[in-house]
Amino acid sequence: MNQIIINLETPEIKVLEKVGEKDAIAKASKESVFRQISEGKAQFTASSSKAFALIIDGKSLQYALDDDMKKLFLELALGCASVICCRSSPKQKALVTRLVKAGTRKTTLAIGDGANDVGMLQEADIGIGISGVEGMQAVMSSDIAIAQFRFLDRLLLVHGHWCYRRISSMICYFFYKNMTFGFTVFLYEAHTSFSAKPAYNDWFLSLYNVVFTSLPVIALGIFDQDVSARFCLKFPLLYQEGVQNVLFSWRRIIGWMFNGLCSAIIIFFLCTNALDPQAFNKDGKIAEFQILGATMYTCLLWVVNCQMALAVGYLNVVQHICIWGGIGFWYLFLLAYGAMPPKISTTAYKVFVEGLALAPSFWVVTFFVVISALIPYFLYNAIQRRFFPTYHGMLQWIGHEGLSDDPKYCKMLNQRSIRSITVGFTALSLGKNQRWES
Amino acid sequence: MSSGGTNGASQASKKNSKKPKYSRFTQQDLPACKPILTPGWVITAFLSIGLVFIPIGLASLFASEHVVEIVDRYDEDCIPSNSASERLTYIQSTETNKTCIRNLIVPKKMKQPIYVYYQLDNFYQNHRRYVKSRSDLQLRSKEYERDTKTCEPERAHENEPIVPCGLVAWSLFNDTYGFSLNNKILQVNKKDIAWKSDKEHKFGSEVYPKNFQKGPLIGGGKLNESQPLSEQEDLIVWMRTAALPTFRKLYGKIEDDLEANEKITVVIQNNYNTYSFGGNKNLVLSTTSWIGGKNDFLGKAYIAVGGFCLFIVIGFILMYVIKPRPLGDPAFLSWNQNPDGHLN
């Protein structure tokens, strides 16, 4: 890799230092640094396909960080694949971090293990402290503490990717389930001449987000893993999904909300058309507000929970318990709430035991509505995986097919960007490969 | 000696290691199922949905076809004049003769019990203010007779509380139907038309109607003051508010069989005023099956969705056969499709 070295060890500066005049030294040093930076920049712009490394020491950094020169310095530094600031003071470390943060408006990460890194750790968006030989100061002022430097790649590539995916999935799913719920209520309102009569019993409404649909979302946020840890490390390009904000784009959010809309429409219209106005059971009884409300709510809970099971690609014991247990809990709740005296349970009094459980149409309608509401998403998913697979989708397929050790597929998937780039992890590893090859 | 020494050294190094104990939970290594949507799974899923839905749909449609239903709208024909104001005076007056004779032809054999319903249209029994206007405590026990706060505006008459109070009870439906076949009266059984839980737990057997429909505005039927509320099944059925603006409520059961093409004469007392708000009144006679009344929608919907799934199966099979593509092709990587810059 080509190196651009900026230092003040030139003979002219040394002579001036012997003489001892501070102003002259400063002026000459500044000019020298400026010249070296400009030369470096010229080198770098001339050949844009090679990777460069910038090495600057603390003395030169002092001048490079002056207000009139720092923009130039930043441009040079950003164009290089690797920048090394050696012998810099803690304040300079923090200033460099601040310069990069403000100049690029990107998320910066700082890692350090000693007390001299504290300023830098606090300045960066994410500060990672390494606990160990140099004491605990870095750890105490950091956002995340790790034990050894080598754990950084696992932190970023595995946990970073998982965290990003979990948070974006959780938020999208949250919008979806509330959209479904709210829209069924809205559609019912349209049939009550908008008099604000909700479709469900009061306690059903209140407990929807708190009890019936809360645990699966929490389990999603804690446990979801789309790609195993081994694969995250093996295919580091997966991390780009987070960098480029693929999983939380507007398109995805609106897509989930639209899914909620469709589910709500399907639930509402299928339930009302199948159960009204004729009798719904053998005894000629009519499905009035209580029966219809409880049926719609049951369908809603099933749809929302099964959608979760469909959307995540990873179901461990805890998630199974949360999802299926949540649905089972709903039935228990109906029984318990319905058994309470009518003063408390108002419209839900014995609705399950007397009305719903014994009516085959309830079960038939629930089964139908749940499956029908999930078909659009399932279809979309099947088509997307076939024609527009995402990167993590491809990795899942590779894992499933057991082709993770097949060099041809690995090379295909590890293929970097088609455009040539000179910075970052890609350039570093390209440079590394070149060195090995030569 | 030496073995003791090495043991001591290894124990010391074990004590120094700060590596936390491995557990599947903390290392996020719990066994999990990771279903992946391969073409095989997609086809299997849609095929099984199709193959399960179509028979269920056919069974539902079959059951619905066996249900015989007669619907007769009588509110238009049972009122003598066409002008709105004359209609209102007719229906609101107590002097006019509200008897109306209708003839119904039985289309197919109807096995008993035949359920008699009245169907109202454009009647928002699910309006929030209306649903609120009742007092469940008062309905249940005599000691809460004065608990009428939620019953506005039908709370009290001449400072005495109305029992049962509220708009829901006040608007009780009061058309009556009498059926006869070949001049022989068909008995309509009006027992057990309400839900058992309502009769036993929501409407008290000690509560008697009081002051009911005594005010200037009469909203519906009157109640027998010597019968406790738990036996007033028409009221109980009416007070279980409907979900949608078009609804039916059970009037009674006919426990005789009716043969095809028989002519049933219905004597209707057209008392209930739906003319001031443009509502419809229908009389419905219906048998039931295991799935309830006559509704082709469920069966047809099942068959439609099942058919759609089978159609998708065929589509997918064609796609997989005509255009097989290994799923791991990186040409479809989103950032490789736009080589100049970042993706979306």
PDB file of N, CA and C in Angstrom, chain A residues 166 188 191-193 195-197 223 225 244 273-274 276 278-279 282-284 286 288-290 292 313-316 349 354 364 367-368 375 379 386-387 391 394 396-397 400 412 415 418-419, chain B residues 25 28 30-34 36 53 115 117 124 126-128 131 196-197 201 240-241 243-245 248 288 290-293 295 297 301-302 309 312 319-320 323 325 327 330 333 336 339 343:
ATOM      1  N   ARG A 166     -32.836  -6.707  14.535  1.00  0.00           N
ATOM      2  CA  ARG A 166     -33.869  -6.873  15.552  1.00  0.00           C
ATOM      3  C   ARG A 166     -34.659  -5.590  15.737  1.00  0.00           C
ATOM      4  N   TYR A 188     -65.102  -0.959  11.750  1.00  0.00           N
ATOM      5  CA  TYR A 188     -66.339  -1.164  12.491  1.00  0.00           C
ATOM      6  C   TYR A 188     -67.020   0.162  12.784  1.00  0.00           C
ATOM      7  N   HIS A 191     -69.401   1.403  10.448  1.00  0.00           N
ATOM      8  CA  HIS A 191     -70.721   0.782  10.478  1.00  0.00           C
ATOM      9  C   HIS A 191     -71.539   1.203  11.679  1.00  0.00           C
ATOM     10  N   THR A 192     -70.978   2.021  12.545  1.00  0.00           N
ATOM     11  CA  THR A 192     -71.781   2.500  13.670  1.00  0.00           C
ATOM     12  C   THR A 192     -72.048   3.983  13.497  1.00  0.00           C
ATOM     13  N   SER A 193     -72.059   4.415  12.276  1.00  0.00           N
ATOM     14  CA  SER A 193     -72.184   5.815  11.887  1.00  0.00           C
ATOM     15  C   SER A 193     -71.184   6.684  12.639  1.00  0.00           C
ATOM     16  N   SER A 195     -69.910   6.684  15.567  1.00  0.00           N
ATOM     17  CA  SER A 195     -70.283   7.199  16.883  1.00  0.00           C
ATOM     18  C   SER A 195     -69.252   6.843  17.939  1.00  0.00           C
ATOM     19  N   ALA A 196     -68.105   6.335  17.558  1.00  0.00           N
ATOM     20  CA  ALA A 196     -67.016   6.001  18.485  1.00  0.00           C
ATOM     21  C   ALA A 196     -67.343   4.814  19.361  1.00  0.00           C
ATOM     22  N   LYS A 197     -68.076   3.854  18.816  1.00  0.00           N
ATOM     23  CA  LYS A 197     -68.305   2.626  19.575  1.00  0.00           C
ATOM     24  C   LYS A 197     -67.270   1.609  19.119  1.00  0.00           C
ATOM     25  N   PHE A 223     -34.240 -12.154  20.701  1.00  0.00           N
ATOM     26  CA  PHE A 223     -33.664 -13.420  20.240  1.00  0.00           C
ATOM     27  C   PHE A 223     -33.501 -13.553  18.739  1.00  0.00           C
ATOM     28  N   GLN A 225     -32.494 -13.999  15.102  1.00  0.00           N
ATOM     29  CA  GLN A 225     -31.211 -14.098  14.395  1.00  0.00           C
ATOM     30  C   GLN A 225     -31.550 -14.521  12.984  1.00  0.00           C
ATOM     31  N   GLN A 244     -26.130   0.633   4.903  1.00  0.00           N
ATOM     32  CA  GLN A 244     -26.936   1.244   3.860  1.00  0.00           C
ATOM     33  C   GLN A 244     -28.417   1.280   4.234  1.00  0.00           C
ATOM     34  N   ASN A 273     -69.180 -10.708   7.041  1.00  0.00           N
ATOM     35  CA  ASN A 273     -70.026 -11.318   6.023  1.00  0.00           C
ATOM     36  C   ASN A 273     -70.356 -12.762   6.331  1.00  0.00           C
ATOM     37  N   ALA A 274     -69.483 -13.430   7.056  1.00  0.00           N
ATOM     38  CA  ALA A 274     -69.762 -14.835   7.323  1.00  0.00           C
ATOM     39  C   ALA A 274     -70.725 -15.012   8.496  1.00  0.00           C
ATOM     40  N   ASP A 276     -73.040 -12.524   9.815  1.00  0.00           N
ATOM     41  CA  ASP A 276     -74.207 -11.643   9.887  1.00  0.00           C
ATOM     42  C   ASP A 276     -75.003 -11.723   8.612  1.00  0.00           C
ATOM     43  N   GLN A 278     -77.549 -13.691   9.438  1.00  0.00           N
ATOM     44  CA  GLN A 278     -78.313 -14.902   9.732  1.00  0.00           C
ATOM     45  C   GLN A 278     -77.798 -15.548  11.010  1.00  0.00           C
ATOM     46  N   ALA A 279     -78.456 -16.626  11.417  1.00  0.00           N
ATOM     47  CA  ALA A 279     -78.058 -17.326  12.636  1.00  0.00           C
ATOM     48  C   ALA A 279     -76.666 -17.896  12.471  1.00  0.00           C
ATOM     49  N   LYS A 282     -76.668 -23.720  15.549  1.00  0.00           N
ATOM     50  CA  LYS A 282     -77.789 -24.598  15.252  1.00  0.00           C
ATOM     51  C   LYS A 282     -79.060 -24.162  15.959  1.00  0.00           C
ATOM     52  N   ASP A 283     -78.908 -23.442  17.089  1.00  0.00           N
ATOM     53  CA  ASP A 283     -80.094 -23.048  17.844  1.00  0.00           C
ATOM     54  C   ASP A 283     -80.718 -21.779  17.324  1.00  0.00           C
ATOM     55  N   GLY A 284     -80.287 -21.323  16.180  1.00  0.00           N
ATOM     56  CA  GLY A 284     -80.917 -20.157  15.591  1.00  0.00           C
ATOM     57  C   GLY A 284     -80.514 -18.850  16.231  1.00  0.00           C
ATOM     58  N   ILE A 286     -78.451 -15.432  16.964  1.00  0.00           N
ATOM     59  CA  ILE A 286     -77.838 -14.466  16.050  1.00  0.00           C
ATOM     60  C   ILE A 286     -76.498 -13.995  16.630  1.00  0.00           C
ATOM     61  N   GLU A 288     -74.651 -11.301  17.578  1.00  0.00           N
ATOM     62  CA  GLU A 288     -74.705  -9.849  17.739  1.00  0.00           C
ATOM     63  C   GLU A 288     -73.357  -9.324  18.219  1.00  0.00           C
ATOM     64  N   PHE A 289     -73.366  -8.143  18.800  1.00  0.00           N
ATOM     65  CA  PHE A 289     -72.127  -7.424  19.089  1.00  0.00           C
ATOM     66  C   PHE A 289     -71.103  -8.264  19.844  1.00  0.00           C
ATOM     67  N   GLN A 290     -71.546  -8.978  20.855  1.00  0.00           N
ATOM     68  CA  GLN A 290     -70.592  -9.694  21.701  1.00  0.00           C
ATOM     69  C   GLN A 290     -69.918 -10.811  20.933  1.00  0.00           C
ATOM     70  N   LEU A 292     -69.733 -11.210  17.618  1.00  0.00           N
ATOM     71  CA  LEU A 292     -68.927 -10.734  16.505  1.00  0.00           C
ATOM     72  C   LEU A 292     -67.628 -10.118  16.998  1.00  0.00           C
ATOM     73  N   GLY A 313     -37.249 -15.641  10.773  1.00  0.00           N
ATOM     74  CA  GLY A 313     -36.752 -16.906  10.259  1.00  0.00           C
ATOM     75  C   GLY A 313     -36.131 -17.750  11.340  1.00  0.00           C
ATOM     76  N   TYR A 314     -36.443 -17.434  12.577  1.00  0.00           N
ATOM     77  CA  TYR A 314     -35.707 -18.072  13.661  1.00  0.00           C
ATOM     78  C   TYR A 314     -36.638 -18.225  14.835  1.00  0.00           C
ATOM     79  N   LEU A 315     -37.005 -19.458  15.152  1.00  0.00           N
ATOM     80  CA  LEU A 315     -37.944 -19.668  16.242  1.00  0.00           C
ATOM     81  C   LEU A 315     -37.313 -20.582  17.272  1.00  0.00           C
ATOM     82  N   ASN A 316     -36.899 -19.988  18.396  1.00  0.00           N
ATOM     83  CA  ASN A 316     -36.384 -20.868  19.441  1.00  0.00           C
ATOM     84  C   ASN A 316     -37.463 -21.078  20.494  1.00  0.00           C
ATOM     85  N   TYR A 349     -69.447 -11.634  29.144  1.00  0.00           N
ATOM     86  CA  TYR A 349     -69.896 -12.625  30.115  1.00  0.00           C
ATOM     87  C   TYR A 349     -70.261 -13.925  29.415  1.00  0.00           C
ATOM     88  N   GLU A 354     -70.567 -20.181  26.367  1.00  0.00           N
ATOM     89  CA  GLU A 354     -71.939 -20.393  25.925  1.00  0.00           C
ATOM     90  C   GLU A 354     -72.078 -20.241  24.423  1.00  0.00           C
ATOM     91  N   VAL A 364     -64.772 -22.550  12.245  1.00  0.00           N
ATOM     92  CA  VAL A 364     -64.599 -22.550  10.789  1.00  0.00           C
ATOM     93  C   VAL A 364     -64.215 -21.161  10.292  1.00  0.00           C
ATOM     94  N   PHE A 367     -60.559 -20.202  11.445  1.00  0.00           N
ATOM     95  CA  PHE A 367     -59.571 -20.899  10.622  1.00  0.00           C
ATOM     96  C   PHE A 367     -59.437 -20.231   9.252  1.00  0.00           C
ATOM     97  N   PHE A 368     -60.581 -19.936   8.656  1.00  0.00           N
ATOM     98  CA  PHE A 368     -60.568 -19.365   7.330  1.00  0.00           C
ATOM     99  C   PHE A 368     -59.939 -17.975   7.318  1.00  0.00           C
ATOM    100  N   ILE A 375     -52.202 -15.186   3.643  1.00  0.00           N
ATOM    101  CA  ILE A 375     -51.807 -15.562   2.279  1.00  0.00           C
ATOM    102  C   ILE A 375     -51.115 -14.430   1.527  1.00  0.00           C
ATOM    103  N   LEU A 379     -47.415 -15.059  -0.015  1.00  0.00           N
ATOM    104  CA  LEU A 379     -47.195 -15.000  -1.457  1.00  0.00           C
ATOM    105  C   LEU A 379     -46.086 -14.009  -1.789  1.00  0.00           C
ATOM    106  N   ARG A 386     -37.696 -15.550  -4.445  1.00  0.00           N
ATOM    107  CA  ARG A 386     -37.366 -16.168  -5.712  1.00  0.00           C
ATOM    108  C   ARG A 386     -36.702 -15.181  -6.645  1.00  0.00           C
ATOM    109  N   PHE A 387     -37.264 -13.975  -6.743  1.00  0.00           N
ATOM    110  CA  PHE A 387     -36.797 -13.041  -7.756  1.00  0.00           C
ATOM    111  C   PHE A 387     -35.958 -11.904  -7.210  1.00  0.00           C
ATOM    112  N   TYR A 391     -29.638 -10.043   0.660  1.00  0.00           N
ATOM    113  CA  TYR A 391     -28.354 -10.681   0.941  1.00  0.00           C
ATOM    114  C   TYR A 391     -28.488 -11.703   2.057  1.00  0.00           C
ATOM    115  N   MET A 394     -30.042 -14.847   0.861  1.00  0.00           N
ATOM    116  CA  MET A 394     -29.127 -15.743   0.157  1.00  0.00           C
ATOM    117  C   MET A 394     -28.252 -16.511   1.131  1.00  0.00           C
ATOM    118  N   GLN A 396     -29.049 -17.325   4.131  1.00  0.00           N
ATOM    119  CA  GLN A 396     -29.864 -18.345   4.788  1.00  0.00           C
ATOM    120  C   GLN A 396     -29.994 -19.561   3.892  1.00  0.00           C
ATOM    121  N   TRP A 397     -30.177 -19.285   2.619  1.00  0.00           N
ATOM    122  CA  TRP A 397     -30.290 -20.398   1.681  1.00  0.00           C
ATOM    123  C   TRP A 397     -29.011 -21.205   1.628  1.00  0.00           C
ATOM    124  N   HIS A 400     -28.808 -23.312   4.616  1.00  0.00           N
ATOM    125  CA  HIS A 400     -29.770 -24.389   4.549  1.00  0.00           C
ATOM    126  C   HIS A 400     -29.294 -25.486   3.617  1.00  0.00           C
ATOM    127  N   MET A 412     -18.627 -15.963  -4.806  1.00  0.00           N
ATOM    128  CA  MET A 412     -19.694 -15.150  -5.401  1.00  0.00           C
ATOM    129  C   MET A 412     -20.290 -14.223  -4.368  1.00  0.00           C
ATOM    130  N   GLN A 415     -18.063 -11.438  -3.083  1.00  0.00           N
ATOM    131  CA  GLN A 415     -17.658 -10.478  -4.109  1.00  0.00           C
ATOM    132  C   GLN A 415     -17.973  -9.072  -3.619  1.00  0.00           C
ATOM    133  N   ILE A 418     -19.031  -3.971  -7.320  1.00  0.00           N
ATOM    134  CA  ILE A 418     -18.509  -4.026  -8.691  1.00  0.00           C
ATOM    135  C   ILE A 418     -17.626  -2.811  -8.940  1.00  0.00           C
ATOM    136  N   ARG A 419     -18.025  -1.663  -8.333  1.00  0.00           N
ATOM    137  CA  ARG A 419     -17.180  -0.487  -8.546  1.00  0.00           C
ATOM    138  C   ARG A 419     -15.891  -0.640  -7.751  1.00  0.00           C
TER     139      ARG A 419
ATOM    140  N   PHE B  25     -28.154 -20.082  26.604  1.00  0.00           N
ATOM    141  CA  PHE B  25     -29.035 -18.924  26.618  1.00  0.00           C
ATOM    142  C   PHE B  25     -28.238 -17.632  26.487  1.00  0.00           C
ATOM    143  N   GLN B  28     -26.669 -16.991  23.175  1.00  0.00           N
ATOM    144  CA  GLN B  28     -27.644 -16.920  22.087  1.00  0.00           C
ATOM    145  C   GLN B  28     -27.490 -18.094  21.141  1.00  0.00           C
ATOM    146  N   LEU B  30     -29.404 -20.979  21.539  1.00  0.00           N
ATOM    147  CA  LEU B  30     -30.489 -21.914  21.808  1.00  0.00           C
ATOM    148  C   LEU B  30     -30.863 -22.652  20.538  1.00  0.00           C
ATOM    149  N   PRO B  31     -31.234 -23.916  20.675  1.00  0.00           N
ATOM    150  CA  PRO B  31     -31.673 -24.633  19.472  1.00  0.00           C
ATOM    151  C   PRO B  31     -32.930 -23.976  18.935  1.00  0.00           C
ATOM    152  N   ALA B  32     -32.952 -23.850  17.638  1.00  0.00           N
ATOM    153  CA  ALA B  32     -34.090 -23.153  17.037  1.00  0.00           C
ATOM    154  C   ALA B  32     -34.416 -23.777  15.715  1.00  0.00           C
ATOM    155  N   CYS B  33     -35.664 -23.609  15.324  1.00  0.00           N
ATOM    156  CA  CYS B  33     -35.973 -24.057  13.979  1.00  0.00           C
ATOM    157  C   CYS B  33     -35.899 -22.850  13.066  1.00  0.00           C
ATOM    158  N   LYS B  34     -35.247 -23.021  11.963  1.00  0.00           N
ATOM    159  CA  LYS B  34     -35.046 -21.915  11.029  1.00  0.00           C
ATOM    160  C   LYS B  34     -35.665 -22.304   9.705  1.00  0.00           C
ATOM    161  N   ILE B  36     -36.944 -22.237   6.111  1.00  0.00           N
ATOM    162  CA  ILE B  36     -36.573 -21.399   4.986  1.00  0.00           C
ATOM    163  C   ILE B  36     -37.520 -21.712   3.842  1.00  0.00           C
ATOM    164  N   PHE B  53     -59.126 -26.276   1.982  1.00  0.00           N
ATOM    165  CA  PHE B  53     -60.197 -25.287   1.912  1.00  0.00           C
ATOM    166  C   PHE B  53     -61.349 -25.718   1.024  1.00  0.00           C
ATOM    167  N   TYR B 115     -87.197 -21.176  12.664  1.00  0.00           N
ATOM    168  CA  TYR B 115     -86.991 -19.990  13.477  1.00  0.00           C
ATOM    169  C   TYR B 115     -87.608 -18.774  12.803  1.00  0.00           C
ATOM    170  N   TYR B 117     -87.677 -14.756  12.666  1.00  0.00           N
ATOM    171  CA  TYR B 117     -86.907 -13.561  13.038  1.00  0.00           C
ATOM    172  C   TYR B 117     -87.594 -12.328  12.491  1.00  0.00           C
ATOM    173  N   TYR B 124     -79.367   1.693  13.789  1.00  0.00           N
ATOM    174  CA  TYR B 124     -78.036   1.625  14.378  1.00  0.00           C
ATOM    175  C   TYR B 124     -78.112   1.271  15.859  1.00  0.00           C
ATOM    176  N   ASN B 126     -75.965  -0.172  17.241  1.00  0.00           N
ATOM    177  CA  ASN B 126     -74.603  -0.163  17.744  1.00  0.00           C
ATOM    178  C   ASN B 126     -74.070   1.252  17.935  1.00  0.00           C
ATOM    179  N   HIS B 127     -74.925   2.225  17.936  1.00  0.00           N
ATOM    180  CA  HIS B 127     -74.496   3.603  18.170  1.00  0.00           C
ATOM    181  C   HIS B 127     -74.090   3.740  19.633  1.00  0.00           C
ATOM    182  N   ARG B 128     -72.987   4.446  19.869  1.00  0.00           N
ATOM    183  CA  ARG B 128     -72.411   4.457  21.219  1.00  0.00           C
ATOM    184  C   ARG B 128     -73.365   5.031  22.248  1.00  0.00           C
ATOM    185  N   VAL B 131     -76.087   2.477  22.967  1.00  0.00           N
ATOM    186  CA  VAL B 131     -75.655   1.304  23.722  1.00  0.00           C
ATOM    187  C   VAL B 131     -75.391   1.676  25.183  1.00  0.00           C
ATOM    188  N   LYS B 196     -79.281 -18.216  27.681  1.00  0.00           N
ATOM    189  CA  LYS B 196     -79.515 -18.657  29.057  1.00  0.00           C
ATOM    190  C   LYS B 196     -78.783 -17.765  30.052  1.00  0.00           C
ATOM    191  N   SER B 197     -77.577 -17.348  29.706  1.00  0.00           N
ATOM    192  CA  SER B 197     -76.802 -16.552  30.659  1.00  0.00           C
ATOM    193  C   SER B 197     -77.479 -15.209  30.907  1.00  0.00           C
ATOM    194  N   HIS B 201     -78.546 -14.458  34.666  1.00  0.00           N
ATOM    195  CA  HIS B 201     -77.585 -13.632  35.390  1.00  0.00           C
ATOM    196  C   HIS B 201     -77.671 -12.153  35.102  1.00  0.00           C
ATOM    197  N   ARG B 240     -79.981  -7.283  23.803  1.00  0.00           N
ATOM    198  CA  ARG B 240     -78.645  -7.750  23.438  1.00  0.00           C
ATOM    199  C   ARG B 240     -78.310  -7.081  22.115  1.00  0.00           C
ATOM    200  N   THR B 241     -77.605  -5.951  22.194  1.00  0.00           N
ATOM    201  CA  THR B 241     -77.519  -5.069  21.038  1.00  0.00           C
ATOM    202  C   THR B 241     -76.782  -5.705  19.875  1.00  0.00           C
ATOM    203  N   ALA B 243     -74.665  -5.949  16.239  1.00  0.00           N
ATOM    204  CA  ALA B 243     -73.343  -5.464  15.863  1.00  0.00           C
ATOM    205  C   ALA B 243     -73.392  -4.475  14.707  1.00  0.00           C
ATOM    206  N   LEU B 244     -74.306  -4.715  13.782  1.00  0.00           N
ATOM    207  CA  LEU B 244     -74.303  -3.926  12.548  1.00  0.00           C
ATOM    208  C   LEU B 244     -75.677  -3.305  12.323  1.00  0.00           C
ATOM    209  N   PRO B 245     -75.787  -2.329  11.396  1.00  0.00           N
ATOM    210  CA  PRO B 245     -77.086  -1.674  11.210  1.00  0.00           C
ATOM    211  C   PRO B 245     -78.178  -2.561  10.621  1.00  0.00           C
ATOM    212  N   ARG B 248     -80.914  -9.181  12.583  1.00  0.00           N
ATOM    213  CA  ARG B 248     -82.114  -9.959  12.853  1.00  0.00           C
ATOM    214  C   ARG B 248     -82.164 -10.249  14.337  1.00  0.00           C
ATOM    215  N   THR B 288     -82.176 -24.098  10.268  1.00  0.00           N
ATOM    216  CA  THR B 288     -80.732 -23.961  10.507  1.00  0.00           C
ATOM    217  C   THR B 288     -80.031 -25.267  10.195  1.00  0.00           C
ATOM    218  N   TRP B 290     -75.831 -27.187  10.760  1.00  0.00           N
ATOM    219  CA  TRP B 290     -74.749 -27.181  11.754  1.00  0.00           C
ATOM    220  C   TRP B 290     -73.967 -25.883  11.720  1.00  0.00           C
ATOM    221  N   ILE B 291     -74.040 -25.199  10.576  1.00  0.00           N
ATOM    222  CA  ILE B 291     -73.241 -23.987  10.481  1.00  0.00           C
ATOM    223  C   ILE B 291     -74.092 -22.739  10.687  1.00  0.00           C
ATOM    224  N   GLY B 292     -75.391 -22.928  10.934  1.00  0.00           N
ATOM    225  CA  GLY B 292     -76.220 -21.770  11.207  1.00  0.00           C
ATOM    226  C   GLY B 292     -77.230 -21.537  10.112  1.00  0.00           C
ATOM    227  N   GLY B 293     -77.489 -20.278   9.829  1.00  0.00           N
ATOM    228  CA  GLY B 293     -78.525 -19.941   8.860  1.00  0.00           C
ATOM    229  C   GLY B 293     -78.008 -19.967   7.432  1.00  0.00           C
ATOM    230  N   ASN B 295     -76.199 -18.814   4.516  1.00  0.00           N
ATOM    231  CA  ASN B 295     -75.196 -17.845   4.099  1.00  0.00           C
ATOM    232  C   ASN B 295     -74.224 -18.533   3.162  1.00  0.00           C
ATOM    233  N   PHE B 297     -71.955 -17.118   1.613  1.00  0.00           N
ATOM    234  CA  PHE B 297     -70.680 -16.392   1.520  1.00  0.00           C
ATOM    235  C   PHE B 297     -69.511 -17.234   2.009  1.00  0.00           C
ATOM    236  N   ALA B 301     -66.498 -18.258  -0.293  1.00  0.00           N
ATOM    237  CA  ALA B 301     -65.194 -17.656   0.000  1.00  0.00           C
ATOM    238  C   ALA B 301     -64.130 -18.724   0.190  1.00  0.00           C
ATOM    239  N   TYR B 302     -64.481 -19.768   0.899  1.00  0.00           N
ATOM    240  CA  TYR B 302     -63.535 -20.874   1.097  1.00  0.00           C
ATOM    241  C   TYR B 302     -63.107 -21.436  -0.255  1.00  0.00           C
ATOM    242  N   CYS B 309     -55.420 -20.559  -4.356  1.00  0.00           N
ATOM    243  CA  CYS B 309     -54.165 -21.193  -3.942  1.00  0.00           C
ATOM    244  C   CYS B 309     -53.732 -22.261  -4.935  1.00  0.00           C
ATOM    245  N   ILE B 312     -52.223 -20.609  -7.793  1.00  0.00           N
ATOM    246  CA  ILE B 312     -50.866 -20.157  -7.492  1.00  0.00           C
ATOM    247  C   ILE B 312     -49.879 -21.312  -7.549  1.00  0.00           C
ATOM    248  N   MET B 319     -43.279 -21.515 -13.048  1.00  0.00           N
ATOM    249  CA  MET B 319     -42.126 -20.621 -12.908  1.00  0.00           C
ATOM    250  C   MET B 319     -40.864 -21.389 -12.583  1.00  0.00           C
ATOM    251  N   TYR B 320     -40.982 -22.340 -11.661  1.00  0.00           N
ATOM    252  CA  TYR B 320     -39.781 -23.064 -11.261  1.00  0.00           C
ATOM    253  C   TYR B 320     -39.274 -23.949 -12.380  1.00  0.00           C
ATOM    254  N   LYS B 323     -38.083 -21.272 -15.390  1.00  0.00           N
ATOM    255  CA  LYS B 323     -36.949 -20.388 -15.103  1.00  0.00           C
ATOM    256  C   LYS B 323     -36.251 -20.808 -13.820  1.00  0.00           C
ATOM    257  N   ARG B 325     -33.552 -20.870 -11.222  1.00  0.00           N
ATOM    258  CA  ARG B 325     -32.421 -19.976 -10.983  1.00  0.00           C
ATOM    259  C   ARG B 325     -31.872 -20.320  -9.614  1.00  0.00           C
ATOM    260  N   LEU B 327     -30.673 -19.913  -6.110  1.00  0.00           N
ATOM    261  CA  LEU B 327     -31.081 -18.802  -5.269  1.00  0.00           C
ATOM    262  C   LEU B 327     -29.914 -17.936  -4.825  1.00  0.00           C
ATOM    263  N   PRO B 330     -25.382 -13.717  -6.948  1.00  0.00           N
ATOM    264  CA  PRO B 330     -25.140 -12.376  -6.408  1.00  0.00           C
ATOM    265  C   PRO B 330     -25.394 -11.249  -7.386  1.00  0.00           C
ATOM    266  N   LEU B 333     -27.675  -8.912  -5.957  1.00  0.00           N
ATOM    267  CA  LEU B 333     -27.362  -8.111  -4.782  1.00  0.00           C
ATOM    268  C   LEU B 333     -27.756  -6.675  -5.054  1.00  0.00           C
ATOM    269  N   ASN B 336     -25.137  -4.277  -6.048  1.00  0.00           N
ATOM    270  CA  ASN B 336     -24.469  -4.529  -7.309  1.00  0.00           C
ATOM    271  C   ASN B 336     -25.327  -4.152  -8.494  1.00  0.00           C
ATOM    272  N   PRO B 339     -24.225   0.045  -9.661  1.00  0.00           N
ATOM    273  CA  PRO B 339     -22.796   0.082  -9.336  1.00  0.00           C
ATOM    274  C   PRO B 339     -22.241   1.483  -9.096  1.00  0.00           C
ATOM    275  N   LEU B 343     -27.183   1.880  -2.835  1.00  0.00           N
ATOM    276  CA  LEU B 343     -28.514   1.417  -3.204  1.00  0.00           C
ATOM    277  C   LEU B 343     -29.530   2.343  -2.551  1.00  0.00           C
TER     278      LEU B 343
END
